[in-house]
CSV table of C-alpha atoms and ligand atoms in Angstrom, one decimal:
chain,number,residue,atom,x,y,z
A,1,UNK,CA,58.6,95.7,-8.4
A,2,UNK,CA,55.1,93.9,-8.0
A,3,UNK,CA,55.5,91.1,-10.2
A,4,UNK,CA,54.5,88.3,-8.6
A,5,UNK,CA,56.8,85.2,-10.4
A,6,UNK,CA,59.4,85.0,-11.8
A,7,UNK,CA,61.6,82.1,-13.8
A,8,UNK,CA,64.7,81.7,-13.1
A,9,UNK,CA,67.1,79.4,-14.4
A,10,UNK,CA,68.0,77.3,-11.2
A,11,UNK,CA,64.0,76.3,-11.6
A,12,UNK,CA,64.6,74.1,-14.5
A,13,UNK,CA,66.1,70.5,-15.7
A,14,UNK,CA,67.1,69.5,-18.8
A,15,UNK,CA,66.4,66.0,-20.1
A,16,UNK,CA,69.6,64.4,-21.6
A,17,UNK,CA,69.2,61.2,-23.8
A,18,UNK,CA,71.7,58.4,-24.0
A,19,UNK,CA,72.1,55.3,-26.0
A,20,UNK,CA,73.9,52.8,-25.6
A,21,UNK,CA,75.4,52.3,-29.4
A,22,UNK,CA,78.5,54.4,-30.3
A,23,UNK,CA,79.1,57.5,-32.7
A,24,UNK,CA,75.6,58.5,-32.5
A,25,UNK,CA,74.0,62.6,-32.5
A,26,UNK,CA,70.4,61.7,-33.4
A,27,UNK,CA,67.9,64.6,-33.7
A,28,UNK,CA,64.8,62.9,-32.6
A,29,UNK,CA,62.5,63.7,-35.7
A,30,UNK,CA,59.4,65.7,-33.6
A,31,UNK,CA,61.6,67.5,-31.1
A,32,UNK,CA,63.9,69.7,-33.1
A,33,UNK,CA,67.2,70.3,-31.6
A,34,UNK,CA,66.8,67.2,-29.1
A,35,UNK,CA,69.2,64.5,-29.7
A,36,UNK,CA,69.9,60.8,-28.9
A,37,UNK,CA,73.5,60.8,-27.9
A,38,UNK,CA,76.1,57.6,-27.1
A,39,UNK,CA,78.4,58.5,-24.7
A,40,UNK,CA,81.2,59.3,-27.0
A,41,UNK,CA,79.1,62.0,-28.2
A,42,UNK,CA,77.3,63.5,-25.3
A,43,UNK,CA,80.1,66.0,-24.2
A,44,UNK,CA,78.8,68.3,-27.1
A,45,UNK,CA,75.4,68.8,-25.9
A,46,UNK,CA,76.9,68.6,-21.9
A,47,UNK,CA,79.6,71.6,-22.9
A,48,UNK,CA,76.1,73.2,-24.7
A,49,UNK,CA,74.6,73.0,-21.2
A,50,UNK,CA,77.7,74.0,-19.4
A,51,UNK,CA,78.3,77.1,-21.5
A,52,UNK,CA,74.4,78.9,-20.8
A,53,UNK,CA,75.0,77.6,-17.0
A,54,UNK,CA,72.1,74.9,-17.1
A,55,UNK,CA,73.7,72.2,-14.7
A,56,UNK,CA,71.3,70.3,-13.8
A,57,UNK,CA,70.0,66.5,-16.1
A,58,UNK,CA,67.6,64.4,-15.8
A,59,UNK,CA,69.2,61.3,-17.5
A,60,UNK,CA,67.5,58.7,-19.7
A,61,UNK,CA,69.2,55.8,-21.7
A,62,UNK,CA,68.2,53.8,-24.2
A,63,UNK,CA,69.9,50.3,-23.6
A,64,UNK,CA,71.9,48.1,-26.4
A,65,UNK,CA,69.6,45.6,-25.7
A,66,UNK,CA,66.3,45.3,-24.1
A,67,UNK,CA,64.2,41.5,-22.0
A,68,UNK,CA,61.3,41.0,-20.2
A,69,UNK,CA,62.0,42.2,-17.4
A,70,UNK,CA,64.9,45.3,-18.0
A,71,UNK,CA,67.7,44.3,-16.6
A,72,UNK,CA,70.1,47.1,-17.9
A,73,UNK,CA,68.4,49.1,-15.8
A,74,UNK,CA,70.8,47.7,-12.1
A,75,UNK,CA,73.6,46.2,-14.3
A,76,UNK,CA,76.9,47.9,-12.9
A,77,UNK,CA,77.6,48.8,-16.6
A,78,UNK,CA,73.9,49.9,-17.6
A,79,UNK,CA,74.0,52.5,-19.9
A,80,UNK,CA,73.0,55.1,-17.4
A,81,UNK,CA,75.3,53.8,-14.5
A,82,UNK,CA,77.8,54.8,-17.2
A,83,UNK,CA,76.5,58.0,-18.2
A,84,UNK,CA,76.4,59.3,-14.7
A,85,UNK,CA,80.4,57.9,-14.3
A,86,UNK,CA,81.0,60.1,-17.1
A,87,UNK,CA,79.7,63.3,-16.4
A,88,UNK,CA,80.4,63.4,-12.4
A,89,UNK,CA,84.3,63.0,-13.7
A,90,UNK,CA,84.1,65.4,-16.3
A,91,UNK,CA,81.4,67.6,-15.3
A,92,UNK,CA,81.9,67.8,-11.2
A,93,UNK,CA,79.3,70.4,-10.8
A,94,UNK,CA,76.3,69.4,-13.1
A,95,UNK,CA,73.6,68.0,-10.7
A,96,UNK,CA,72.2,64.5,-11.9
A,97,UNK,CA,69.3,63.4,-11.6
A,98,UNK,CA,68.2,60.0,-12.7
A,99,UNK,CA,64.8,58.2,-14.1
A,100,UNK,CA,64.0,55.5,-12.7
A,101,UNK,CA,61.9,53.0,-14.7
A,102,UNK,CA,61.4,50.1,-16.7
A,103,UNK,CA,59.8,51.1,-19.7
A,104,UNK,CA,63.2,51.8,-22.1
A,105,UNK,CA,64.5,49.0,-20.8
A,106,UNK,CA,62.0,46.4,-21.5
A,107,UNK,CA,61.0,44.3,-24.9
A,108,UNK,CA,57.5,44.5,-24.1
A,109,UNK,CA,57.2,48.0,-23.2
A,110,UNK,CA,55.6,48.1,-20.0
A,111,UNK,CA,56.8,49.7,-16.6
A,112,UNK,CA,57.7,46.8,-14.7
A,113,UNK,CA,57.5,42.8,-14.4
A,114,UNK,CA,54.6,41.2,-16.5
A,115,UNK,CA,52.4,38.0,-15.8
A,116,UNK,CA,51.9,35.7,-18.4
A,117,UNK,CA,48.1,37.5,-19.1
A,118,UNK,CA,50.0,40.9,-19.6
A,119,UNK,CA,49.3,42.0,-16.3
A,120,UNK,CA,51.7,44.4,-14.4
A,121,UNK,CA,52.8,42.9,-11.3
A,122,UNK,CA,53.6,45.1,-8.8
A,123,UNK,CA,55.4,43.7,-6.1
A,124,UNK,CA,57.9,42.0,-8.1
A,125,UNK,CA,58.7,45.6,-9.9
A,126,UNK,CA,59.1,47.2,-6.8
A,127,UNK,CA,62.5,44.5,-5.9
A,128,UNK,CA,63.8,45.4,-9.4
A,129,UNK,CA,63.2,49.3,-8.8
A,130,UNK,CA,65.2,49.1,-5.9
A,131,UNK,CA,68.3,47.0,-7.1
A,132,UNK,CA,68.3,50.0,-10.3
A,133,UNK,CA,67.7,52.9,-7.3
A,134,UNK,CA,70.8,52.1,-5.4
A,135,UNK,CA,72.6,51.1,-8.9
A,136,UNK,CA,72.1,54.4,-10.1
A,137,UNK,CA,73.2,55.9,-6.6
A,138,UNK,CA,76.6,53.9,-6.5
A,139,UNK,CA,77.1,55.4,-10.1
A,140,UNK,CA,76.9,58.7,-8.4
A,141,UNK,CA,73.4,59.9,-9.1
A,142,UNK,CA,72.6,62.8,-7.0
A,143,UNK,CA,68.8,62.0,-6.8
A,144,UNK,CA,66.6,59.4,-8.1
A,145,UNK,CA,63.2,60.3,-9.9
A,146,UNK,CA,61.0,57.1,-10.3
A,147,UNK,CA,58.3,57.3,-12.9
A,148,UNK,CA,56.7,54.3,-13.6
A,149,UNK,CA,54.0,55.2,-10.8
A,150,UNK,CA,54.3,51.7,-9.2
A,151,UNK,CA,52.4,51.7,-5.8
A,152,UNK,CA,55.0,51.5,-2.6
A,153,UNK,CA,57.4,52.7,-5.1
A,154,UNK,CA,58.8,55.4,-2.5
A,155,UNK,CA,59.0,53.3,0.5
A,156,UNK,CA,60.5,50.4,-1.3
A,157,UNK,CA,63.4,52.8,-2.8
A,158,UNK,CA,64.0,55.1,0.1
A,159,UNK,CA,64.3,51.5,2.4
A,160,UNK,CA,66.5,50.3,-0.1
A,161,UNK,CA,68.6,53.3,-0.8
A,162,UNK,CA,69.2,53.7,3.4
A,163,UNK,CA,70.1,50.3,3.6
A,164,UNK,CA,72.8,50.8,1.1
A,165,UNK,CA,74.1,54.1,2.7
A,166,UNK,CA,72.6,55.9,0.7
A,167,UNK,CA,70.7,58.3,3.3
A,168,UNK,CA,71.1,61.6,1.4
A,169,UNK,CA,70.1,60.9,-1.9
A,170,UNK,CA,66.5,62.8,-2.6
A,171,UNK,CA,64.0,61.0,-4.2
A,172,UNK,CA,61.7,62.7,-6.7
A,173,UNK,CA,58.4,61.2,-7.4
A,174,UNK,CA,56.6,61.3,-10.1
A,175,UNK,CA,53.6,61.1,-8.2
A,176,UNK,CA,50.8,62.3,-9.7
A,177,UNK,CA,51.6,60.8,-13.7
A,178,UNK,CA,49.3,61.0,-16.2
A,179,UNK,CA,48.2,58.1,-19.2
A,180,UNK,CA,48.7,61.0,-21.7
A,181,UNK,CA,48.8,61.2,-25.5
A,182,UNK,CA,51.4,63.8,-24.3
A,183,UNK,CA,54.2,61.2,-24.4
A,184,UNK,CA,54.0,60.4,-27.8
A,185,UNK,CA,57.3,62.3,-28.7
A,186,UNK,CA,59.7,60.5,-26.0
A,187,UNK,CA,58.3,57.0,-26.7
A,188,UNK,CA,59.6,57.4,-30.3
A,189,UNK,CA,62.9,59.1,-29.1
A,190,UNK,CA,63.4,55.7,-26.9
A,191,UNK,CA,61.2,53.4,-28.5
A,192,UNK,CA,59.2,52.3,-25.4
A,193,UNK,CA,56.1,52.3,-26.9
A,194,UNK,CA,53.9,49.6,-24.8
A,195,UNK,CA,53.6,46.4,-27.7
A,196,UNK,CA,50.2,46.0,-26.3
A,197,UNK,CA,47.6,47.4,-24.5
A,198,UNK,CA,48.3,50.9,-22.6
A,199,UNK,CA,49.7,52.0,-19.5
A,200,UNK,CA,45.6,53.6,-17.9
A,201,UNK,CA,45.9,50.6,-15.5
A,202,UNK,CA,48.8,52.2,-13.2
A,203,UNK,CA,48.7,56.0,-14.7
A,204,UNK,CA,45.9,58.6,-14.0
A,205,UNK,CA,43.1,58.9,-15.6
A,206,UNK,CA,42.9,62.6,-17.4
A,207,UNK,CA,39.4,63.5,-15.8
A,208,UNK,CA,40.0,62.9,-12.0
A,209,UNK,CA,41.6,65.7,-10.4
A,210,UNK,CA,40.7,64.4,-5.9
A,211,UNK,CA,42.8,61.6,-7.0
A,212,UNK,CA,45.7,63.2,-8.2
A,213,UNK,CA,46.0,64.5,-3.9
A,214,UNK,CA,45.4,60.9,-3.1
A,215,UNK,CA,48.3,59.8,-5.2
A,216,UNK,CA,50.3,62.6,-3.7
A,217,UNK,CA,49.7,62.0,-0.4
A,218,UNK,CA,50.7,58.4,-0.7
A,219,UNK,CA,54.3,59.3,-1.7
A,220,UNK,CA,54.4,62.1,1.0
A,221,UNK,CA,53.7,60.1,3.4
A,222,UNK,CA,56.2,57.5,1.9
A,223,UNK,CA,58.8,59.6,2.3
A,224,UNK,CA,59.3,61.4,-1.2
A,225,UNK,CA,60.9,64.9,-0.8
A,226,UNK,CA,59.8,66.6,-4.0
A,227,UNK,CA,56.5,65.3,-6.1
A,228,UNK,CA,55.9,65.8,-9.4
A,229,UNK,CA,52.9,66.4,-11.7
A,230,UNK,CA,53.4,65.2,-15.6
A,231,UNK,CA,52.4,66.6,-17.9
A,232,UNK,CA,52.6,70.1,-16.9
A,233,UNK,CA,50.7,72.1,-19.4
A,234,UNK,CA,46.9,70.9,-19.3
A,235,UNK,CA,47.6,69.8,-15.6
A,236,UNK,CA,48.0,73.7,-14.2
A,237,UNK,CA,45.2,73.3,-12.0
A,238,UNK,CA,46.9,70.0,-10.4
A,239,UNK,CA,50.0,71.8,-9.8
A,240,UNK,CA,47.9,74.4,-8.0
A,241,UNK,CA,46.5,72.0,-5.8
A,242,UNK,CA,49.1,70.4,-5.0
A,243,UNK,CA,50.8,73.6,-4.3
A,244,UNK,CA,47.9,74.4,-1.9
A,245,UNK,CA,48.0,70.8,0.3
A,246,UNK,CA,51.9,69.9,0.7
A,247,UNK,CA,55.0,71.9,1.7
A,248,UNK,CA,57.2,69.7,-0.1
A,249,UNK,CA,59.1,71.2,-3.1
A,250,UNK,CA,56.4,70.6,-6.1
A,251,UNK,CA,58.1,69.7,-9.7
A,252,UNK,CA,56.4,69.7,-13.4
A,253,UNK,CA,57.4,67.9,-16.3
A,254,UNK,CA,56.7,69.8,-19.4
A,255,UNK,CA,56.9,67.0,-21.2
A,256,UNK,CA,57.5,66.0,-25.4
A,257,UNK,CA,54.2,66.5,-26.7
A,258,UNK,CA,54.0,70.3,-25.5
A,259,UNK,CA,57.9,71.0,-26.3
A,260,UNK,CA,56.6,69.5,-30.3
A,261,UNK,CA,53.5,71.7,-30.7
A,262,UNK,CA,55.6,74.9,-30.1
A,263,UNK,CA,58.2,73.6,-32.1
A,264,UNK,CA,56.0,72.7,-34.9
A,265,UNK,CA,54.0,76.2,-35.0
A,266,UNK,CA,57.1,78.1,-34.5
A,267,UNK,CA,58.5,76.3,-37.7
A,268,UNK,CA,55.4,77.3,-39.5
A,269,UNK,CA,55.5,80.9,-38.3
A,270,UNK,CA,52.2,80.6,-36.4
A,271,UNK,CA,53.5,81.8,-33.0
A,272,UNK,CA,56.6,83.5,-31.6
A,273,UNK,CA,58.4,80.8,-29.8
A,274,UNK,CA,60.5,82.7,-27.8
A,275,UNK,CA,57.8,84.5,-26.1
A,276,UNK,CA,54.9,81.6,-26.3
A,277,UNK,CA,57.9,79.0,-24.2
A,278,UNK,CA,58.5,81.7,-21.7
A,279,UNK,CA,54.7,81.6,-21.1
A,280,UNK,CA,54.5,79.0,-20.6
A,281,UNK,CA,56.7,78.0,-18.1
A,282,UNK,CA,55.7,81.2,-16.4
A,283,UNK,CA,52.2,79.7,-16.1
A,284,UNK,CA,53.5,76.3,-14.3
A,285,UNK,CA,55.2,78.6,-11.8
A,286,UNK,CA,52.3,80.6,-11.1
A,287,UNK,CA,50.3,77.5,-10.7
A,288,UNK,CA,53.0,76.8,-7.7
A,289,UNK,CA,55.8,74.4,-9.0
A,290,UNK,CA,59.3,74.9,-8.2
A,291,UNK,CA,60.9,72.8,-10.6
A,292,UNK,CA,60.0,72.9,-14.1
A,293,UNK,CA,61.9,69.5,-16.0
A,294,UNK,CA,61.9,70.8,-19.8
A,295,UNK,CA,63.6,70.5,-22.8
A,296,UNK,CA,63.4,74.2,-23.1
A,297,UNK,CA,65.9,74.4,-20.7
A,298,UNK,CA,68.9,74.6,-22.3
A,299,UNK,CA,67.6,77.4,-25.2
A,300,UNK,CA,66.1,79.4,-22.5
A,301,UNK,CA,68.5,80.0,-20.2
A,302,UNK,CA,70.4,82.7,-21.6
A,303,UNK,CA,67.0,84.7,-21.6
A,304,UNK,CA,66.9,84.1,-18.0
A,305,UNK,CA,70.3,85.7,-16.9
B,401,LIG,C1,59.0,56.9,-18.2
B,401,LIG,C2,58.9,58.3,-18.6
B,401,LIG,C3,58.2,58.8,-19.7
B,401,LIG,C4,58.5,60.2,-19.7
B,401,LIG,C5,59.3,60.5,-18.6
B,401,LIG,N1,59.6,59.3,-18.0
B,401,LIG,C6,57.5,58.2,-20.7
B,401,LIG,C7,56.2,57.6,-20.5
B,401,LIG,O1,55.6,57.6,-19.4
B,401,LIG,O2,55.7,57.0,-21.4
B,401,LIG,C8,57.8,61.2,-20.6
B,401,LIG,C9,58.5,62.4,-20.9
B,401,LIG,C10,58.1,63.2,-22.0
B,401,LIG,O3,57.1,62.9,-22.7
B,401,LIG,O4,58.8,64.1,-22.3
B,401,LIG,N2,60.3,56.4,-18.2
């Protein structure tokens, strides 16, 4: 009766990966029970989802082949333009949310277009990320979460997306992103990896918190309709302020590196997972998010009911 939060299963996403090649059910080796699947394959871990009443993906593919500048990524028959074909035929009610970035996609690595010194370029990026913003809408995409924290990103999708008639789809911003040793989990599981240097020069620098409400209020004011802090777990007091300065819904991503430590003491016997997960998340909704992305999701929800 006077508990303040609660977590409830319509709070949460559950990242889905998908490759490109055929016949394959990878377990990515440092996140236990999360799998690379082809799209031959996916319906097992889709009808997984389906039968604990998670519906709702946040898609990521892992192309069959990867250039400079990521071109799968607005090709008609890109792996994810394919992937969302699939499951809004055969899974009409799963809600799918898309990434939108470069980094998979790319040989180099990187988030976006690169000069010939290495350099990001940003303007350039921002045309590509809206050809693969309305791609992934025409696939049937119900909302489009761009992570590659490119500046104008929101304004450049949202014109592009409206131009294209495609007025209703949400777009989720990752706005307030991170350069975390966090990541190190996902890059393996889609081998994007920069080949050189690091992403610190468009990602947030782990001591500055006043920025982070910068960053968010550039994409508010953009026109994103729900903004997201990544990582989620050593970022609480972010969430909180972001909570505290916008009305807009306010996501998390509780991203690969947390989901591995508890994965990899629970294996140990250090900690009890089922009750240390829970926690968890619990925390990032008392620190005000709404949405919680995690690959927790689809083991947790049963508890939830
Ligand atoms: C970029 C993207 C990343 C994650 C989500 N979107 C990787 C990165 O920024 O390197 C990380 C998610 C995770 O670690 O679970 N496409």
């Amino acid at each position: 009766m006077v508990r303040e939060t609660h977590l409830r299963k319509e709070d949460l996403i559950m990242p889905v990966f998908i490759t490109a090649k055929s016949g394959v059910k990878s377990e990515i080796p440092s996140m236990p029970d999360i799998y690379n699947y082809s799209l031959d394959t996916v319906d097992e871990e889709l009808d997984r989802l389906a039968e604990v009443g998670m519906k709702r993906v946040l898609l990521f593919g892992i192309p069959a082949h990867k250039d400079a500048v990521g071109s799968d990524t607005w090709h008609d028959h890109g792996i994810i333009q394919e992937a969302v074909k699939h499951i809004r035929k055969n899974y009409p009610d799963f809600y799918i949310v898309t990434d939108v970035c470069f980094c998979e996609y790319t040989d180099h690595g990187h988030c976006g277009v690169l000069a010939k010194d290495g350099e990001l370029l940003n303007d350039p990026t921002l045309e590509n990320l809206q050809k693969q913003a309305v791609s992934h809408a025409a696939a049937g995409a119900d909302m489009v979460a761009p992570s590659g924290m490119i500046d104008g990103m929101i304004m450049a999708m949202r014109d592009a997306l409206d131009e294209a008639g495609h007025e209703s789809i949400p777009i989720m911003s990752y706005a307030i992103k991170y350069a975390s040793s966090f990541y190190g989990p996902f890059r393996d599981a889609v081998d994007s990896a920069p080949q050189f240097g690091d992403r610190s020069a468009y990602q947030m620098d782990p001591s500055n918190r006043r920025e982070a409400m910068v960053e968010a209020e550039l994409d508010y004011n953009e026109g994103a309709d729900i903004l997201m802090v990544k990582p989620a777990l050593s970022y609480l007091d972010i969430i909180r302020d972001l909570r505290n300065s916008v009305d807009l819904p306010v996501a998390c991503y509780n991203v690969s590196g947390e989901y591995s430590m508890v994965k990899a003491a629970a294996a140990r016997g250090w900690i009890d997972e089922k009750r240390m997960r829970h926690e968890q998340l619990l925390s990032m909704k008392r620190a005000g998010a709404d949405i919680i992305i995690t690959y927790f999701a689809r083991d947790i929800a049963p508890e939830l009911d």
